Short mmCIF file of C-alpha atoms in Angstrom, two decimals:
data_model
loop_
_atom_site.label_atom_id
_atom_site.label_comp_id
_atom_site.label_asym_id
_atom_site.label_seq_id
_atom_site.Cartn_x
_atom_site.Cartn_y
_atom_site.Cartn_z
CA MET A 7 168.20 50.05 100.64
CA THR A 8 169.94 46.84 101.57
CA PRO A 9 167.90 43.63 101.84
CA GLN A 10 168.77 43.48 105.55
CA THR A 11 167.21 46.82 106.49
CA SER A 12 164.11 45.24 108.03
CA VAL A 13 166.28 42.86 110.06
CA GLN A 14 168.45 45.78 111.20
CA LEU A 15 165.37 47.80 112.13
CA LEU A 16 163.89 45.02 114.27
CA ALA A 17 167.25 44.42 115.91
CA ALA A 18 167.63 48.13 116.68
CA LEU A 19 164.16 48.26 118.22
CA GLU A 20 164.92 45.24 120.38
CA ARG A 21 168.16 46.88 121.55
CA THR A 22 166.14 49.95 122.48
CA GLY A 23 164.23 47.58 124.77
CA PRO A 24 162.08 49.34 127.39
CA GLN A 25 163.12 52.80 126.23
CA PRO A 26 160.44 54.70 124.29
CA ALA A 27 160.59 54.33 120.51
CA LEU A 28 157.26 56.02 119.80
CA ALA A 29 155.15 58.43 121.83
CA TRP A 30 151.71 59.02 120.31
CA TYR A 31 149.46 61.90 121.34
CA GLY A 32 145.93 60.99 120.30
CA GLU A 33 142.45 60.53 121.74
CA SER A 34 143.36 63.21 124.30
CA SER A 35 145.96 60.94 125.87
CA ARG A 36 149.55 59.79 125.46
CA ILE A 37 150.43 56.27 124.37
CA GLU A 38 154.04 55.11 124.59
CA LEU A 39 155.47 52.15 122.67
CA SER A 40 158.87 50.97 123.82
CA GLY A 41 161.37 49.61 121.32
CA HIS A 42 160.41 46.07 122.32
CA VAL A 43 156.68 46.73 122.00
CA LEU A 44 156.99 48.46 118.62
CA ALA A 45 159.12 45.58 117.33
CA ASN A 46 156.50 43.18 118.66
CA TRP A 47 153.71 44.92 116.74
CA VAL A 48 155.75 44.88 113.53
CA ILE A 49 156.71 41.21 113.95
CA LYS A 50 153.13 40.17 114.62
CA SER A 51 151.99 42.18 111.60
CA ILE A 52 154.63 40.51 109.40
CA GLY A 53 153.34 37.14 110.59
CA HIS A 54 149.74 38.11 109.88
CA PHE A 55 150.56 39.40 106.40
CA HIS A 56 152.52 36.24 105.64
CA ASP A 57 150.29 33.58 107.21
CA GLU A 58 146.77 34.98 106.81
CA ILE A 59 147.12 37.16 103.72
CA ALA A 60 149.91 35.28 101.88
CA LEU A 61 151.50 38.64 101.01
CA GLU A 62 154.31 38.35 98.49
CA PRO A 63 157.01 40.76 97.27
CA GLY A 64 155.58 43.24 94.79
CA ASP A 65 151.98 42.92 96.03
CA ALA A 66 150.09 46.21 96.22
CA VAL A 67 149.07 47.27 99.73
CA VAL A 68 146.92 50.38 100.17
CA LEU A 69 146.69 52.06 103.57
CA ASP A 70 143.38 53.91 103.62
CA LEU A 71 143.67 55.17 107.17
CA PRO A 72 144.07 58.48 108.95
CA PRO A 73 147.52 59.11 110.42
CA HIS A 74 148.07 56.73 113.34
CA TRP A 75 150.86 54.63 114.80
CA LYS A 76 148.97 51.52 113.62
CA ARG A 77 149.30 52.81 110.05
CA LEU A 78 153.06 53.17 110.58
CA VAL A 79 153.25 49.58 111.91
CA LEU A 80 151.38 48.25 108.87
CA ALA A 81 153.68 50.10 106.48
CA LEU A 82 156.85 48.82 108.20
CA ALA A 83 155.53 45.25 108.13
CA ALA A 84 154.46 45.40 104.48
CA TRP A 85 157.80 46.90 103.38
CA SER A 86 159.58 44.16 105.34
CA LEU A 87 157.85 41.62 103.08
CA GLY A 88 158.71 43.51 99.90
CA ALA A 89 155.23 44.89 99.22
CA GLU A 90 154.52 48.07 97.28
CA VAL A 91 152.75 50.36 99.75
CA THR A 92 150.47 53.25 98.83
CA VAL A 93 149.52 55.57 101.68
CA LEU A 94 146.39 57.59 100.96
CA ASP A 95 146.58 61.19 102.07
CA ARG A 96 143.97 61.44 104.79
CA GLY A 97 145.63 64.54 106.23
CA SER A 98 145.25 65.31 109.93
CA GLU A 99 141.77 63.86 110.28
CA GLY A 100 140.63 62.67 113.67
CA GLU A 101 141.31 59.18 114.91
CA ASP A 102 137.70 58.23 114.35
CA GLY A 103 138.22 58.56 110.58
CA PRO A 104 136.41 60.63 107.94
CA GLU A 105 133.22 60.00 106.06
CA GLY A 106 134.52 61.37 102.76
CA GLY A 107 137.01 60.01 100.24
CA ALA A 108 140.75 60.33 100.07
CA ALA A 109 142.32 63.73 99.58
CA GLU A 110 142.94 64.92 96.04
CA SER A 111 146.70 64.88 96.64
CA SER A 112 146.72 61.14 97.34
CA PRO A 113 149.04 59.08 95.13
CA ALA A 114 147.64 57.12 92.22
CA LEU A 115 146.00 53.92 93.35
CA PRO A 116 146.98 50.54 91.94
CA PRO A 117 144.22 49.23 89.62
CA SER A 118 143.54 46.15 91.73
CA PRO A 119 145.12 46.28 95.19
CA ARG A 120 146.05 43.00 96.77
CA VAL A 121 145.35 44.37 100.26
CA VAL A 122 143.49 47.38 101.59
CA ALA A 123 143.86 48.26 105.28
CA THR A 124 141.09 50.68 106.17
CA ASP A 125 138.73 52.01 108.80
CA ARG A 126 135.93 51.98 106.18
CA PRO A 127 135.84 48.36 104.99
CA ASP A 128 132.56 48.88 103.14
CA SER A 129 134.08 51.46 100.75
CA PRO A 130 134.33 50.92 96.97
CA LEU A 131 138.12 50.81 97.32
CA ALA A 132 137.89 47.94 99.79
CA ALA A 133 135.37 46.14 97.58
CA ASP A 134 137.98 46.01 94.77
CA ALA A 135 140.71 44.49 96.98
CA ASP A 136 141.55 40.81 97.28
CA GLU A 137 141.95 41.17 101.05
CA VAL A 138 140.55 43.77 103.45
CA LEU A 139 141.99 44.54 106.87
CA ALA A 140 139.54 46.48 109.02
CA VAL A 141 141.57 48.69 111.36
CA GLN A 142 140.21 50.88 114.14
CA PRO A 143 142.59 53.88 114.31
CA VAL A 144 142.24 54.13 118.09
CA SER A 145 145.18 53.09 120.21
CA LEU A 146 143.49 50.85 122.78
CA ALA A 147 140.64 49.52 120.63
CA PRO A 148 140.48 45.71 121.17
CA ARG A 149 138.62 45.10 117.93
CA PHE A 150 137.08 46.86 114.94
CA ASP A 151 134.12 48.91 116.14
CA GLY A 152 131.74 48.42 113.24
CA GLU A 153 130.12 45.90 110.97
CA LEU A 154 132.57 43.76 109.05
CA PRO A 155 131.80 42.84 105.44
CA PRO A 156 132.04 39.14 104.56
CA LEU A 157 135.64 37.82 104.56
CA ALA A 158 137.09 41.08 105.92
CA HIS A 159 139.74 40.65 108.62
CA ASP A 160 139.50 42.34 112.00
CA TRP A 161 143.17 43.25 112.04
CA VAL A 162 143.71 43.98 115.74
CA GLY A 163 141.80 40.89 116.80
CA GLU A 164 143.77 38.63 114.44
CA VAL A 165 147.25 40.14 114.66
CA ARG A 166 147.49 39.68 118.42
CA ALA A 167 147.31 35.90 117.96
CA HIS A 168 150.53 35.76 115.97
CA PRO A 169 153.90 34.87 117.52
CA ASP A 170 156.08 37.44 119.24
CA GLN A 171 159.18 36.08 117.52
CA LEU A 172 159.91 36.50 113.84
CA GLY A 173 159.39 33.17 112.08
CA VAL A 174 159.22 34.40 108.50
CA PRO A 175 162.17 34.77 106.10
CA LEU A 176 162.30 38.38 104.99
CA PRO A 177 162.94 39.36 101.37
CA GLY A 178 164.50 42.67 100.33
CA TRP A 179 163.07 45.77 101.98
CA SER A 180 160.83 47.68 99.56
CA GLY A 181 160.38 50.90 101.50
CA PRO A 182 162.30 54.18 101.51
CA SER A 183 165.94 54.27 102.57
CA PRO A 184 167.04 55.94 105.80
CA SER A 185 168.36 59.45 105.36
CA VAL A 186 171.81 58.36 106.58
CA GLU A 187 173.42 54.95 106.13
CA LEU A 188 174.35 53.83 109.63
CA PRO A 189 177.25 51.47 110.34
CA PRO A 190 176.49 48.24 112.22
CA SER A 191 176.35 48.92 115.94
CA ASP A 192 178.21 47.07 118.66
CA PRO A 193 175.86 46.46 121.62
CA SER A 194 178.88 46.27 123.95
CA GLU A 195 179.93 49.84 123.17
CA PRO A 196 178.18 52.82 124.77
CA PRO A 197 176.47 55.19 122.30
CA ALA A 198 178.61 58.09 121.13
CA ALA A 199 175.77 60.57 121.72
CA ALA A 200 172.19 60.69 122.86
CA PRO A 201 170.01 58.96 120.25
CA PRO A 202 167.77 61.22 118.15
CA ARG A 203 164.18 61.73 119.21
CA LEU A 204 162.25 63.38 116.41
CA LEU A 205 158.98 65.29 116.41
CA ALA A 206 157.12 63.86 113.41
CA GLN A 207 154.26 65.17 111.35
CA GLU A 208 151.24 62.86 111.38
CA ASP A 209 152.57 59.33 112.07
CA GLY A 210 155.98 59.73 110.48
CA LEU A 211 155.05 58.31 107.07
CA THR A 212 155.60 61.72 105.47
CA ALA A 213 159.29 61.54 106.48
CA VAL A 214 160.14 57.83 106.51
CA PRO A 215 163.91 58.24 105.83
CA ASN A 216 164.30 60.44 108.92
CA VAL A 217 162.12 58.16 111.04
CA LEU A 218 164.15 55.12 110.00
CA GLU A 219 167.39 56.91 110.81
CA ALA A 220 166.14 57.73 114.31
CA LEU A 221 164.88 54.19 115.01
CA LEU A 222 168.02 52.53 113.62
CA ALA A 223 170.12 54.79 115.86
CA GLY A 224 168.23 53.65 118.94
CA GLY A 225 166.08 56.76 119.18
CA GLY A 226 162.44 57.31 118.43
CA ILE A 227 159.68 59.63 117.34
CA VAL A 228 157.02 61.76 119.01
CA ALA A 229 153.84 62.31 117.00
CA PRO A 230 151.72 63.88 115.72
CA ALA A 231 153.54 67.21 115.82
CA GLY A 232 150.27 69.14 115.79
CA ALA A 233 149.36 67.74 119.22
CA VAL A 234 152.74 68.42 120.83
CA ASP A 235 153.38 71.88 122.21
CA GLU A 236 156.78 73.22 123.30
CA ARG A 237 156.37 72.00 126.89
CA ARG A 238 155.51 68.49 125.77
CA ALA A 239 158.38 68.49 123.27
CA ALA A 240 160.77 69.43 126.06
CA ASP A 241 159.33 66.72 128.33
CA GLU A 242 159.83 64.19 125.52
CA SER A 243 163.48 65.28 125.05
CA VAL A 244 162.88 66.03 121.37
CA THR A 245 166.14 66.65 119.51
CA GLY A 246 164.77 67.63 116.09
CA ARG A 247 161.98 67.36 113.58
CA ALA A 248 161.27 64.67 111.00
#
């Protein structure tokens, strides 16, 4: 992965503009994030990680969240700053989050995570982290709906206050590479074909290379696949699966 991948990703999302980059079927409703809006969430999250958390390249970030587009945003922002991201396998649990622990198939946890983003900020995992981001995995939640431990950050409440424009120098991208290396695009030239629109399992973090390829090509994803029937997939103009 080239160091400029995060810059290319944000630029591609901005070029997508008002066109949908992510359609999320959760909480019995559909939420659509345009390319501009998705880029805005990632940029604000980069600013929050940098300014409030002082995240540095190589820092361990654990995402202890059920599949959700907010989890995808956090991963893209952390990779943009060179962090090492561990995504716990919470399967297809509901958006309200589980009461139990992480699934047995989850990857090995770092011994002392720098940051834990979680919907259960009072967990033992969160207690071992330097910084805790409390995240409500509900699309329109204005704040964390629960008691916050001392010094824990209410992520949605704080991230919205950060600038809409990227003001942070980005190091090398630390996330997975796209499945296909795309040549630089010329905004003045019309696209050669309709951009890909992929049906993704969970929030796309199980197939990041394919998701990146779609976003970099000016397309998007529809997720989670389990909530999208054939009629919805046709309405969303899905071209393939991630």
